[in-house]
PDB file of C-alpha atoms in Angstrom:
ATOM      1  CA  MET A   1      -0.193  19.276  85.532  1.00  0.00           C
ATOM      2  CA  ASN A   2       0.190  19.351  81.889  1.00  0.00           C
ATOM      3  CA  ILE A   3       4.150  19.847  82.644  1.00  0.00           C
ATOM      4  CA  ILE A   4       4.212  17.514  85.001  1.00  0.00           C
ATOM      5  CA  GLY A   5       3.329  14.790  83.165  1.00  0.00           C
ATOM      6  CA  THR A   6       5.014  15.671  79.650  1.00  0.00           C
ATOM      7  CA  SER A   7       8.153  15.319  81.986  1.00  0.00           C
ATOM      8  CA  SER A   8       7.073  11.574  83.517  1.00  0.00           C
ATOM      9  CA  GLN A   9       6.325  11.001  80.396  1.00  0.00           C
ATOM     10  CA  ARG A  10       9.589  12.103  78.532  1.00  0.00           C
ATOM     11  CA  LYS A  11      11.331  10.168  81.164  1.00  0.00           C
ATOM     12  CA  GLY A  12       9.593   6.866  80.874  1.00  0.00           C
ATOM     13  CA  GLY A  13      10.602   6.822  77.466  1.00  0.00           C
ATOM     14  CA  SER A  14      14.307   7.527  77.802  1.00  0.00           C
ATOM     15  CA  ASN A  15      14.283   4.332  79.753  1.00  0.00           C
ATOM     16  CA  ASN A  16      12.666   2.625  77.612  1.00  0.00           C
ATOM     17  CA  ASN A  17      15.264   3.877  75.391  1.00  0.00           C
ATOM     18  CA  LEU A  18      17.885   2.951  77.761  1.00  0.00           C
ATOM     19  CA  GLU A  19      16.876  -0.540  77.651  1.00  0.00           C
ATOM     20  CA  MET A  20      16.752  -1.090  74.266  1.00  0.00           C
ATOM     21  CA  LEU A  21      19.794   0.249  73.699  1.00  0.00           C
ATOM     22  CA  LEU A  22      20.678  -2.281  76.561  1.00  0.00           C
ATOM     23  CA  MET A  23      19.055  -5.029  74.693  1.00  0.00           C
ATOM     24  CA  LEU A  24      20.554  -4.364  71.451  1.00  0.00           C
ATOM     25  CA  LEU A  25      23.986  -3.930  72.711  1.00  0.00           C
ATOM     26  CA  LEU A  26      23.960  -7.319  74.940  1.00  0.00           C
ATOM     27  CA  GLY A  27      22.579  -9.006  71.801  1.00  0.00           C
ATOM     28  CA  LEU A  28      25.516  -7.678  69.395  1.00  0.00           C
ATOM     29  CA  ILE A  29      27.995  -9.406  72.020  1.00  0.00           C
ATOM     30  CA  CYS A  30      26.140 -12.691  72.348  1.00  0.00           C
ATOM     31  CA  GLY A  31      25.966 -12.596  68.213  1.00  0.00           C
ATOM     32  CA  THR A  32      29.486 -12.047  67.902  1.00  0.00           C
ATOM     33  CA  TYR A  33      30.408 -14.770  71.041  1.00  0.00           C
ATOM     34  CA  LEU A  34      28.339 -17.359  68.757  1.00  0.00           C
ATOM     35  CA  SER A  35      29.621 -16.238  65.799  1.00  0.00           C
ATOM     36  CA  GLN A  36      33.617 -16.440  66.676  1.00  0.00           C
ATOM     37  CA  LEU A  37      32.845 -20.584  68.273  1.00  0.00           C
ATOM     38  CA  MET A  38      31.378 -21.238  65.252  1.00  0.00           C
ATOM     39  CA  GLN A  39      34.047 -20.213  62.971  1.00  0.00           C
ATOM     40  CA  ARG A  40      36.841 -21.843  65.852  1.00  0.00           C
ATOM     41  CA  ALA A  41      34.597 -25.315  66.002  1.00  0.00           C
ATOM     42  CA  ARG A  42      34.208 -25.020  61.623  1.00  0.00           C
ATOM     43  CA  LEU A  43      37.827 -24.398  61.103  1.00  0.00           C
ATOM     44  CA  GLN A  44      39.205 -26.284  64.284  1.00  0.00           C
ATOM     45  CA  PHE A  45      41.186 -28.822  62.324  1.00  0.00           C
ATOM     46  CA  PHE A  46      42.376 -26.963  59.581  1.00  0.00           C
ATOM     47  CA  ASP A  47      43.918 -24.539  62.455  1.00  0.00           C
ATOM     48  CA  ASP A  48      45.555 -27.805  64.068  1.00  0.00           C
ATOM     49  CA  VAL A  49      47.059 -28.960  60.700  1.00  0.00           C
ATOM     50  CA  THR A  50      48.127 -25.413  59.970  1.00  0.00           C
ATOM     51  CA  SER A  51      50.255 -24.894  63.108  1.00  0.00           C
ATOM     52  CA  GLN A  52      52.297 -28.174  62.570  1.00  0.00           C
ATOM     53  CA  GLN A  53      53.042 -27.303  58.902  1.00  0.00           C
ATOM     54  CA  ASP A  54      54.907 -24.213  60.265  1.00  0.00           C
ATOM     55  CA  SER A  55      56.799 -26.856  62.357  1.00  0.00           C
ATOM     56  CA  SER A  56      57.986 -29.160  59.817  1.00  0.00           C
ATOM     57  CA  SER A  57      58.285 -26.757  57.152  1.00  0.00           C
ATOM     58  CA  GLN A  58      61.773 -26.509  57.569  1.00  0.00           C
ATOM     59  CA  SER A  59      62.781 -30.174  58.304  1.00  0.00           C
ATOM     60  CA  SER A  60      60.839 -31.051  54.937  1.00  0.00           C
ATOM     61  CA  SER A  61      62.674 -28.612  52.543  1.00  0.00           C
ATOM     62  CA  LEU A  62      66.135 -30.176  53.984  1.00  0.00           C
ATOM     63  CA  SER A  63      65.154 -33.412  52.595  1.00  0.00           C
ATOM     64  CA  LEU A  64      62.487 -35.040  55.570  1.00  0.00           C
ATOM     65  CA  SER A  65      61.987 -38.885  55.104  1.00  0.00           C
ATOM     66  CA  ILE A  66      59.106 -40.691  56.270  1.00  0.00           C
ATOM     67  CA  SER A  67      58.374 -44.506  56.778  1.00  0.00           C
ATOM     68  CA  ASN A  68      54.714 -45.351  56.773  1.00  0.00           C
ATOM     69  CA  SER A  69      55.039 -49.030  57.437  1.00  0.00           C
ATOM     70  CA  ASN A  70      53.953 -48.619  60.939  1.00  0.00           C
ATOM     71  CA  SER A  71      50.756 -46.890  60.296  1.00  0.00           C
ATOM     72  CA  ASN A  72      47.800 -47.599  61.849  1.00  0.00           C
ATOM     73  CA  SER A  73      45.278 -46.727  59.203  1.00  0.00           C
ATOM     74  CA  SER A  74      43.684 -50.236  57.707  1.00  0.00           C
ATOM     75  CA  VAL A  75      44.107 -48.424  54.315  1.00  0.00           C
ATOM     76  CA  THR A  76      47.633 -48.077  54.791  1.00  0.00           C
ATOM     77  CA  ALA A  77      48.514 -51.612  56.053  1.00  0.00           C
ATOM     78  CA  HIS A  78      46.484 -52.896  52.690  1.00  0.00           C
ATOM     79  CA  LEU A  79      48.781 -51.087  50.253  1.00  0.00           C
ATOM     80  CA  ASN A  80      51.716 -51.463  52.211  1.00  0.00           C
ATOM     81  CA  ASN A  81      51.642 -55.291  52.036  1.00  0.00           C
ATOM     82  CA  ASN A  82      50.515 -55.153  48.464  1.00  0.00           C
ATOM     83  CA  ALA A  83      53.436 -56.431  46.235  1.00  0.00           C
ATOM     84  CA  THR A  84      53.668 -52.815  44.008  1.00  0.00           C
ATOM     85  CA  ARG A  85      55.980 -51.029  46.667  1.00  0.00           C
ATOM     86  CA  ILE A  86      55.671 -47.622  45.459  1.00  0.00           C
ATOM     87  CA  LEU A  87      58.291 -44.709  47.048  1.00  0.00           C
ATOM     88  CA  CYS A  88      56.881 -41.346  46.397  1.00  0.00           C
ATOM     89  CA  LEU A  89      59.235 -37.849  46.593  1.00  0.00           C
ATOM     90  CA  VAL A  90      57.250 -35.331  47.083  1.00  0.00           C
ATOM     91  CA  VAL A  91      59.354 -31.879  45.918  1.00  0.00           C
ATOM     92  CA  ALA A  92      58.428 -28.962  48.213  1.00  0.00           C
ATOM     93  CA  SER A  93      58.380 -25.499  46.140  1.00  0.00           C
ATOM     94  CA  SER A  94      58.966 -23.434  49.609  1.00  0.00           C
ATOM     95  CA  LEU A  95      59.563 -23.081  52.901  1.00  0.00           C
ATOM     96  CA  HIS A  96      56.025 -22.912  53.648  1.00  0.00           C
ATOM     97  CA  SER A  97      54.937 -26.559  51.758  1.00  0.00           C
ATOM     98  CA  HIS A  98      52.420 -28.949  51.843  1.00  0.00           C
ATOM     99  CA  ALA A  99      54.267 -31.488  53.925  1.00  0.00           C
ATOM    100  CA  ALA A 100      52.444 -31.940  57.050  1.00  0.00           C
ATOM    101  CA  HIS A 101      48.937 -32.048  55.124  1.00  0.00           C
ATOM    102  CA  ILE A 102      50.629 -34.482  52.667  1.00  0.00           C
ATOM    103  CA  GLU A 103      51.507 -36.929  55.653  1.00  0.00           C
ATOM    104  CA  ARG A 104      48.430 -36.538  57.353  1.00  0.00           C
ATOM    105  CA  THR A 105      46.528 -37.369  54.181  1.00  0.00           C
ATOM    106  CA  TRP A 106      47.292 -38.951  50.961  1.00  0.00           C
ATOM    107  CA  GLY A 107      51.137 -39.714  51.775  1.00  0.00           C
ATOM    108  CA  ARG A 108      50.012 -42.090  54.815  1.00  0.00           C
ATOM    109  CA  ARG A 109      49.347 -44.408  52.058  1.00  0.00           C
ATOM    110  CA  CYS A 110      52.976 -44.622  50.221  1.00  0.00           C
ATOM    111  CA  ASN A 111      55.351 -47.454  51.253  1.00  0.00           C
ATOM    112  CA  LYS A 112      58.291 -44.811  51.982  1.00  0.00           C
ATOM    113  CA  LEU A 113      57.222 -41.118  52.075  1.00  0.00           C
ATOM    114  CA  LEU A 114      59.873 -38.651  51.472  1.00  0.00           C
ATOM    115  CA  PHE A 115      60.377 -34.662  50.919  1.00  0.00           C
ATOM    116  CA  MET A 116      62.923 -32.803  48.945  1.00  0.00           C
ATOM    117  CA  GLY A 117      62.857 -28.907  48.471  1.00  0.00           C
ATOM    118  CA  SER A 118      64.411 -25.578  47.737  1.00  0.00           C
ATOM    119  CA  GLN A 119      66.955 -25.672  50.745  1.00  0.00           C
ATOM    120  CA  ARG A 120      68.669 -28.265  49.525  1.00  0.00           C
ATOM    121  CA  ASP A 121      68.867 -27.428  46.405  1.00  0.00           C
ATOM    122  CA  LYS A 122      70.810 -24.122  47.004  1.00  0.00           C
ATOM    123  CA  LYS A 123      73.638 -26.302  47.455  1.00  0.00           C
ATOM    124  CA  LEU A 124      74.119 -27.392  43.794  1.00  0.00           C
ATOM    125  CA  ASN A 125      73.991 -23.227  43.059  1.00  0.00           C
ATOM    126  CA  ILE A 126      71.116 -23.743  41.190  1.00  0.00           C
ATOM    127  CA  LYS A 127      68.403 -20.750  40.776  1.00  0.00           C
ATOM    128  CA  GLU A 128      64.898 -21.066  41.654  1.00  0.00           C
ATOM    129  CA  ARG A 129      63.588 -21.069  37.757  1.00  0.00           C
ATOM    130  CA  HIS A 130      61.453 -22.607  36.037  1.00  0.00           C
ATOM    131  CA  THR A 131      64.488 -23.266  33.289  1.00  0.00           C
ATOM    132  CA  ASN A 132      66.672 -24.479  35.881  1.00  0.00           C
ATOM    133  CA  SER A 133      64.301 -27.548  36.518  1.00  0.00           C
ATOM    134  CA  TRP A 134      66.164 -30.207  34.777  1.00  0.00           C
ATOM    135  CA  ALA A 135      68.832 -30.324  36.909  1.00  0.00           C
ATOM    136  CA  LYS A 136      66.948 -30.126  40.086  1.00  0.00           C
ATOM    137  CA  THR A 137      65.355 -33.472  38.621  1.00  0.00           C
ATOM    138  CA  ARG A 138      68.587 -34.979  37.752  1.00  0.00           C
ATOM    139  CA  TYR A 139      69.856 -34.429  41.074  1.00  0.00           C
ATOM    140  CA  GLN A 140      66.301 -35.518  42.860  1.00  0.00           C
ATOM    141  CA  LEU A 141      66.520 -38.689  40.746  1.00  0.00           C
ATOM    142  CA  GLN A 142      70.084 -39.445  41.880  1.00  0.00           C
ATOM    143  CA  HIS A 143      69.348 -38.880  45.367  1.00  0.00           C
ATOM    144  CA  VAL A 144      66.645 -41.658  45.732  1.00  0.00           C
ATOM    145  CA  TYR A 145      68.508 -43.800  43.572  1.00  0.00           C
ATOM    146  CA  GLN A 146      71.458 -43.995  45.689  1.00  0.00           C
ATOM    147  CA  HIS A 147      69.269 -44.637  48.898  1.00  0.00           C
ATOM    148  CA  TYR A 148      66.380 -46.003  48.180  1.00  0.00           C
ATOM    149  CA  TYR A 149      66.200 -48.294  44.851  1.00  0.00           C
ATOM    150  CA  GLU A 150      66.844 -51.777  46.214  1.00  0.00           C
ATOM    151  CA  ASP A 151      63.926 -51.508  48.136  1.00  0.00           C
ATOM    152  CA  TYR A 152      61.203 -50.425  45.952  1.00  0.00           C
ATOM    153  CA  ASP A 153      59.559 -51.129  42.717  1.00  0.00           C
ATOM    154  CA  TRP A 154      57.925 -47.485  41.143  1.00  0.00           C
ATOM    155  CA  PHE A 155      58.882 -44.423  41.837  1.00  0.00           C
ATOM    156  CA  LEU A 156      56.551 -41.615  42.423  1.00  0.00           C
ATOM    157  CA  LYS A 157      57.488 -37.692  41.949  1.00  0.00           C
ATOM    158  CA  VAL A 158      55.289 -34.805  42.356  1.00  0.00           C
ATOM    159  CA  PRO A 159      55.108 -31.239  43.314  1.00  0.00           C
ATOM    160  CA  ASP A 160      53.653 -30.525  46.875  1.00  0.00           C
ATOM    161  CA  ASN A 161      50.467 -29.313  45.606  1.00  0.00           C
ATOM    162  CA  THR A 162      49.366 -32.976  44.173  1.00  0.00           C
ATOM    163  CA  TYR A 163      46.675 -34.786  45.497  1.00  0.00           C
ATOM    164  CA  VAL A 164      47.512 -38.872  44.745  1.00  0.00           C
ATOM    165  CA  ILE A 165      44.828 -41.332  45.150  1.00  0.00           C
ATOM    166  CA  MET A 166      47.039 -43.972  46.160  1.00  0.00           C
ATOM    167  CA  GLU A 167      44.762 -47.112  45.588  1.00  0.00           C
ATOM    168  CA  ASN A 168      44.042 -46.290  41.886  1.00  0.00           C
ATOM    169  CA  LEU A 169      47.597 -45.969  41.160  1.00  0.00           C
ATOM    170  CA  GLN A 170      48.127 -49.314  42.979  1.00  0.00           C
ATOM    171  CA  HIS A 171      45.712 -50.374  40.571  1.00  0.00           C
ATOM    172  CA  PHE A 172      47.088 -48.888  37.740  1.00  0.00           C
ATOM    173  CA  LEU A 173      50.311 -49.812  37.834  1.00  0.00           C
ATOM    174  CA  GLN A 174      49.349 -53.807  38.490  1.00  0.00           C
ATOM    175  CA  ALA A 175      49.174 -54.193  34.531  1.00  0.00           C
ATOM    176  CA  TYR A 176      53.262 -53.288  34.405  1.00  0.00           C
ATOM    177  CA  THR A 177      56.152 -54.924  36.031  1.00  0.00           C
ATOM    178  CA  PRO A 178      58.715 -52.750  37.663  1.00  0.00           C
ATOM    179  CA  GLU A 179      60.884 -54.715  35.180  1.00  0.00           C
ATOM    180  CA  THR A 180      59.554 -52.265  32.020  1.00  0.00           C
ATOM    181  CA  PRO A 181      61.407 -49.781  31.397  1.00  0.00           C
ATOM    182  CA  ILE A 182      58.629 -47.208  31.610  1.00  0.00           C
ATOM    183  CA  TYR A 183      57.240 -43.876  32.892  1.00  0.00           C
ATOM    184  CA  PHE A 184      53.967 -42.202  32.924  1.00  0.00           C
ATOM    185  CA  GLY A 185      52.633 -38.714  33.934  1.00  0.00           C
ATOM    186  CA  SER A 186      50.149 -36.546  32.522  1.00  0.00           C
ATOM    187  CA  ASN A 187      49.690 -36.674  28.669  1.00  0.00           C
ATOM    188  CA  ASP A 188      47.642 -35.260  25.565  1.00  0.00           C
ATOM    189  CA  TRP A 189      47.279 -36.583  22.059  1.00  0.00           C
ATOM    190  CA  GLU A 190      50.106 -34.198  20.509  1.00  0.00           C
ATOM    191  CA  GLN A 191      52.467 -35.089  23.441  1.00  0.00           C
ATOM    192  CA  MET A 192      52.066 -38.465  23.075  1.00  0.00           C
ATOM    193  CA  LYS A 193      52.532 -37.973  19.129  1.00  0.00           C
ATOM    194  CA  ARG A 194      56.151 -36.049  20.419  1.00  0.00           C
ATOM    195  CA  GLY A 195      56.809 -39.505  22.354  1.00  0.00           C
ATOM    196  CA  TYR A 196      56.700 -37.832  25.814  1.00  0.00           C
ATOM    197  CA  VAL A 197      54.509 -36.729  28.994  1.00  0.00           C
ATOM    198  CA  SER A 198      54.031 -33.934  30.906  1.00  0.00           C
ATOM    199  CA  GLY A 199      55.755 -33.753  34.922  1.00  0.00           C
ATOM    200  CA  ALA A 200      53.022 -30.849  36.032  1.00  0.00           C
ATOM    201  CA  VAL A 201      51.102 -33.290  37.959  1.00  0.00           C
ATOM    202  CA  GLY A 202      54.299 -35.798  38.352  1.00  0.00           C
ATOM    203  CA  TYR A 203      56.387 -38.657  37.074  1.00  0.00           C
ATOM    204  CA  VAL A 204      56.003 -42.567  38.245  1.00  0.00           C
ATOM    205  CA  PHE A 205      59.392 -44.566  37.153  1.00  0.00           C
ATOM    206  CA  SER A 206      59.426 -48.155  37.112  1.00  0.00           C
ATOM    207  CA  LYS A 207      62.662 -49.559  38.737  1.00  0.00           C
ATOM    208  CA  ALA A 208      63.813 -50.632  35.462  1.00  0.00           C
ATOM    209  CA  ALA A 209      63.135 -46.952  34.088  1.00  0.00           C
ATOM    210  CA  LEU A 210      65.369 -45.096  37.185  1.00  0.00           C
ATOM    211  CA  HIS A 211      68.484 -47.938  36.318  1.00  0.00           C
ATOM    212  CA  ARG A 212      68.442 -46.609  32.993  1.00  0.00           C
ATOM    213  CA  PHE A 213      68.161 -43.435  33.948  1.00  0.00           C
ATOM    214  CA  MET A 214      71.376 -43.673  36.544  1.00  0.00           C
ATOM    215  CA  ASN A 215      73.161 -46.072  34.218  1.00  0.00           C
ATOM    216  CA  LEU A 216      73.018 -45.070  30.188  1.00  0.00           C
ATOM    217  CA  GLY A 217      71.666 -41.435  30.530  1.00  0.00           C
ATOM    218  CA  HIS A 218      72.985 -39.986  33.497  1.00  0.00           C
ATOM    219  CA  GLY A 219      76.216 -37.956  33.008  1.00  0.00           C
ATOM    220  CA  ASN A 220      76.072 -38.984  29.457  1.00  0.00           C
ATOM    221  CA  GLY A 221      76.518 -35.802  27.388  1.00  0.00           C
ATOM    222  CA  ASN A 222      75.667 -37.982  23.890  1.00  0.00           C
ATOM    223  CA  LEU A 223      72.166 -38.965  25.647  1.00  0.00           C
ATOM    224  CA  CYS A 224      71.331 -36.828  28.463  1.00  0.00           C
ATOM    225  CA  SER A 225      71.932 -33.158  28.947  1.00  0.00           C
ATOM    226  CA  ASN A 226      74.319 -32.581  31.388  1.00  0.00           C
ATOM    227  CA  ARG A 227      73.315 -28.761  31.747  1.00  0.00           C
ATOM    228  CA  ASN A 228      71.995 -26.971  35.079  1.00  0.00           C
ATOM    229  CA  TYR A 229      69.519 -25.637  32.383  1.00  0.00           C
ATOM    230  CA  GLY A 230      66.188 -27.020  30.968  1.00  0.00           C
ATOM    231  CA  ILE A 231      62.760 -27.693  31.168  1.00  0.00           C
ATOM    232  CA  GLU A 232      62.543 -30.612  32.651  1.00  0.00           C
ATOM    233  CA  HIS A 233      59.689 -32.855  30.881  1.00  0.00           C
ATOM    234  CA  VAL A 234      61.396 -31.882  27.402  1.00  0.00           C
ATOM    235  CA  GLU A 235      65.177 -32.765  29.164  1.00  0.00           C
ATOM    236  CA  ILE A 236      63.915 -35.934  30.638  1.00  0.00           C
ATOM    237  CA  ALA A 237      61.702 -37.120  27.604  1.00  0.00           C
ATOM    238  CA  ARG A 238      64.986 -37.251  25.217  1.00  0.00           C
ATOM    239  CA  CYS A 239      67.137 -38.717  27.938  1.00  0.00           C
ATOM    240  CA  LEU A 240      64.769 -41.305  28.905  1.00  0.00           C
ATOM    241  CA  ARG A 241      63.932 -42.212  25.400  1.00  0.00           C
ATOM    242  CA  ASN A 242      67.422 -42.163  24.304  1.00  0.00           C
ATOM    243  CA  ALA A 243      67.970 -44.629  26.736  1.00  0.00           C
ATOM    244  CA  GLY A 244      65.529 -47.053  25.993  1.00  0.00           C
ATOM    245  CA  VAL A 245      62.656 -45.792  28.569  1.00  0.00           C
ATOM    246  CA  VAL A 246      58.986 -45.669  26.981  1.00  0.00           C
ATOM    247  CA  ALA A 247      57.027 -43.048  27.773  1.00  0.00           C
ATOM    248  CA  GLY A 248      53.686 -44.413  28.597  1.00  0.00           C
ATOM    249  CA  ASN A 249      49.858 -43.694  28.114  1.00  0.00           C
ATOM    250  CA  SER A 250      48.371 -43.464  31.684  1.00  0.00           C
ATOM    251  CA  ARG A 251      44.588 -42.877  29.694  1.00  0.00           C
ATOM    252  CA  ASP A 252      41.917 -45.343  31.079  1.00  0.00           C
ATOM    253  CA  GLU A 253      39.774 -47.068  28.586  1.00  0.00           C
ATOM    254  CA  ASP A 254      37.574 -44.059  27.661  1.00  0.00           C
ATOM    255  CA  GLY A 255      41.063 -41.482  26.696  1.00  0.00           C
ATOM    256  CA  LEU A 256      40.151 -39.757  29.869  1.00  0.00           C
ATOM    257  CA  SER A 257      42.662 -38.290  31.669  1.00  0.00           C
ATOM    258  CA  ARG A 258      44.042 -39.933  34.920  1.00  0.00           C
ATOM    259  CA  PHE A 259      47.066 -37.719  35.944  1.00  0.00           C
ATOM    260  CA  LEU A 260      45.102 -34.212  35.902  1.00  0.00           C
ATOM    261  CA  PRO A 261      47.050 -31.021  35.755  1.00  0.00           C
ATOM    262  CA  VAL A 262      43.384 -28.958  37.574  1.00  0.00           C
ATOM    263  CA  PRO A 263      42.031 -29.454  40.915  1.00  0.00           C
ATOM    264  CA  PRO A 264      39.201 -31.924  41.085  1.00  0.00           C
ATOM    265  CA  TYR A 265      36.915 -29.061  41.039  1.00  0.00           C
ATOM    266  CA  ALA A 266      38.123 -28.046  37.314  1.00  0.00           C
ATOM    267  CA  GLN A 267      36.021 -29.832  35.524  1.00  0.00           C
ATOM    268  CA  GLN A 268      33.047 -27.564  35.259  1.00  0.00           C
ATOM    269  CA  ASN A 269      35.040 -24.942  34.027  1.00  0.00           C
ATOM    270  CA  LEU A 270      37.106 -26.853  31.565  1.00  0.00           C
ATOM    271  CA  ASN A 271      35.341 -25.552  28.036  1.00  0.00           C
ATOM    272  CA  ASN A 272      32.140 -25.870  28.971  1.00  0.00           C
ATOM    273  CA  LYS A 273      32.750 -29.501  27.117  1.00  0.00           C
ATOM    274  CA  SER A 274      29.309 -31.564  27.665  1.00  0.00           C
ATOM    275  CA  HIS A 275      31.176 -34.777  28.356  1.00  0.00           C
ATOM    276  CA  SER A 276      33.693 -35.632  31.320  1.00  0.00           C
ATOM    277  CA  PHE A 277      37.155 -34.711  31.149  1.00  0.00           C
ATOM    278  CA  PHE A 278      38.515 -36.852  34.363  1.00  0.00           C
ATOM    279  CA  SER A 279      38.776 -40.468  34.373  1.00  0.00           C
ATOM    280  CA  ASN A 280      36.545 -42.282  36.789  1.00  0.00           C
ATOM    281  CA  THR A 281      39.600 -44.051  38.010  1.00  0.00           C
ATOM    282  CA  ALA A 282      41.543 -40.795  38.404  1.00  0.00           C
ATOM    283  CA  ILE A 283      45.349 -41.036  39.746  1.00  0.00           C
ATOM    284  CA  ALA A 284      46.342 -37.025  40.376  1.00  0.00           C
ATOM    285  CA  PHE A 285      45.311 -33.621  40.660  1.00  0.00           C
ATOM    286  CA  HIS A 286      47.456 -30.969  40.850  1.00  0.00           C
ATOM    287  CA  TYR A 287      47.348 -27.171  41.504  1.00  0.00           C
ATOM    288  CA  SER A 288      45.393 -28.186  45.231  1.00  0.00           C
ATOM    289  CA  ASN A 289      45.797 -26.571  48.040  1.00  0.00           C
ATOM    290  CA  PHE A 290      45.941 -28.171  51.749  1.00  0.00           C
ATOM    291  CA  ARG A 291      42.631 -27.456  52.498  1.00  0.00           C
ATOM    292  CA  ASP A 292      41.557 -29.988  48.708  1.00  0.00           C
ATOM    293  CA  PHE A 293      43.285 -32.364  50.403  1.00  0.00           C
ATOM    294  CA  TYR A 294      41.188 -32.895  53.606  1.00  0.00           C
ATOM    295  CA  MET A 295      38.388 -32.927  51.309  1.00  0.00           C
ATOM    296  CA  ILE A 296      39.204 -34.920  48.951  1.00  0.00           C
ATOM    297  CA  GLU A 297      40.369 -37.406  52.008  1.00  0.00           C
ATOM    298  CA  TYR A 298      36.488 -36.638  53.165  1.00  0.00           C
ATOM    299  CA  VAL A 299      35.045 -37.150  50.017  1.00  0.00           C
ATOM    300  CA  ILE A 300      36.798 -40.457  49.334  1.00  0.00           C
ATOM    301  CA  TYR A 301      37.554 -42.189  52.686  1.00  0.00           C
ATOM    302  CA  LYS A 302      35.252 -41.104  54.751  1.00  0.00           C
ATOM    303  CA  LEU A 303      31.726 -40.335  52.661  1.00  0.00           C
ATOM    304  CA  ARG A 304      29.444 -42.909  52.538  1.00  0.00           C
ATOM    305  CA  PRO A 305      26.212 -42.426  50.285  1.00  0.00           C
ATOM    306  CA  PHE A 306      23.640 -44.524  51.271  1.00  0.00           C
ATOM    307  CA  GLY A 307      22.421 -47.279  49.255  1.00  0.00           C
ATOM    308  CA  LEU A 308      25.518 -47.032  46.952  1.00  0.00           C
ATOM    309  CA  MET A 309      27.857 -47.919  49.955  1.00  0.00           C
ATOM    310  CA  GLN A 310      25.992 -50.340  51.900  1.00  0.00           C
ATOM    311  CA  ILE A 311      24.039 -53.784  50.849  1.00  0.00           C
ATOM    312  CA  ILE A 312      20.316 -52.580  51.389  1.00  0.00           C
ATOM    313  CA  PRO A 313      18.596 -56.305  53.476  1.00  0.00           C
ATOM    314  CA  GLU A 314      16.397 -58.070  51.435  1.00  0.00           C
ATOM    315  CA  LYS A 315      12.671 -57.567  52.677  1.00  0.00           C
ATOM    316  CA  ARG A 316      10.981 -60.772  54.493  1.00  0.00           C
ATOM    317  CA  THR A 317       7.614 -61.805  54.037  1.00  0.00           C
ATOM    318  CA  THR A 318       4.871 -62.779  56.355  1.00  0.00           C
ATOM    319  CA  ALA A 319       5.612 -66.700  55.656  1.00  0.00           C
ATOM    320  CA  SER A 320       9.714 -66.318  56.376  1.00  0.00           C
ATOM    321  CA  LEU A 321       8.945 -64.369  59.832  1.00  0.00           C
ATOM    322  CA  ASP A 322       6.224 -67.239  60.994  1.00  0.00           C
ATOM    323  CA  TYR A 323       8.698 -69.740  59.900  1.00  0.00           C
ATOM    324  CA  ASN A 324      11.737 -68.331  62.097  1.00  0.00           C
ATOM    325  CA  GLN A 325       9.171 -68.160  64.957  1.00  0.00           C
ATOM    326  CA  ASN A 326       7.977 -71.692  64.872  1.00  0.00           C
ATOM    327  CA  LYS A 327      11.674 -72.959  64.425  1.00  0.00           C
TER     328      LYS A 327
END
């Protein structure tokens, strides 16, 4: 009897263990499936735009021109109706550029969006080196001047890992006329003393500045270097200065930078400074990846903190309610 009882107990215990094992296995399967669903939902938007990037990267590297005049965006329509017409030249660093993501985000607010990249530069026999950046810049500005000069007032040139807040750029440029021979970029006090700005974040050339570059400096060895080597910001500063173009100050009234050579989340790591380094009217952020583009888009154009963006209605008194009811 004891033997039979022990055997039955063992059999019952085995069944319980098997049921627990099956439940655990079922839970793992369900948990894994739910986790995959959540991850897929969270990354669905990024996966969609990444696939579009791959299909458009080769076209963008060959010089892809995108006109935004027919965009349905209300913000884009407002900017395109602005008297300040801006052409955006985005320089792709490789075949895997951010072209598709720029087109879907800040590039929609340009009056004209133009991509140029490595494949086109290969026709010039220019190697992919930082010391050859001047020759590429010279060629790119020549291309813009020959094909688009008459239709635009300002010419923005940025690398493809830069995010630009076009509304702030439009507002900043309203203080200047396109007929003023001036250009802007990222500048610190030492650079301003030397009379040049950095192009790491990008440049903005007025119509007059581009005209002087092409008709006075370009091809004139006495004013501008004709060599296929040279660092961009050094050579372009010397060339434009010799052609009578001023290096403008892009800082705000508090001396804070508008063209920032860092992504927007880098401020907290800048030497532990207690004061702000970024201007509240910042124009461009460098070293941003395509996920940064969508995050900035969300924060600027979609996120609406309650009480800051909306007008809070005034509370009505009992007397006013009675008056309206009896009216």
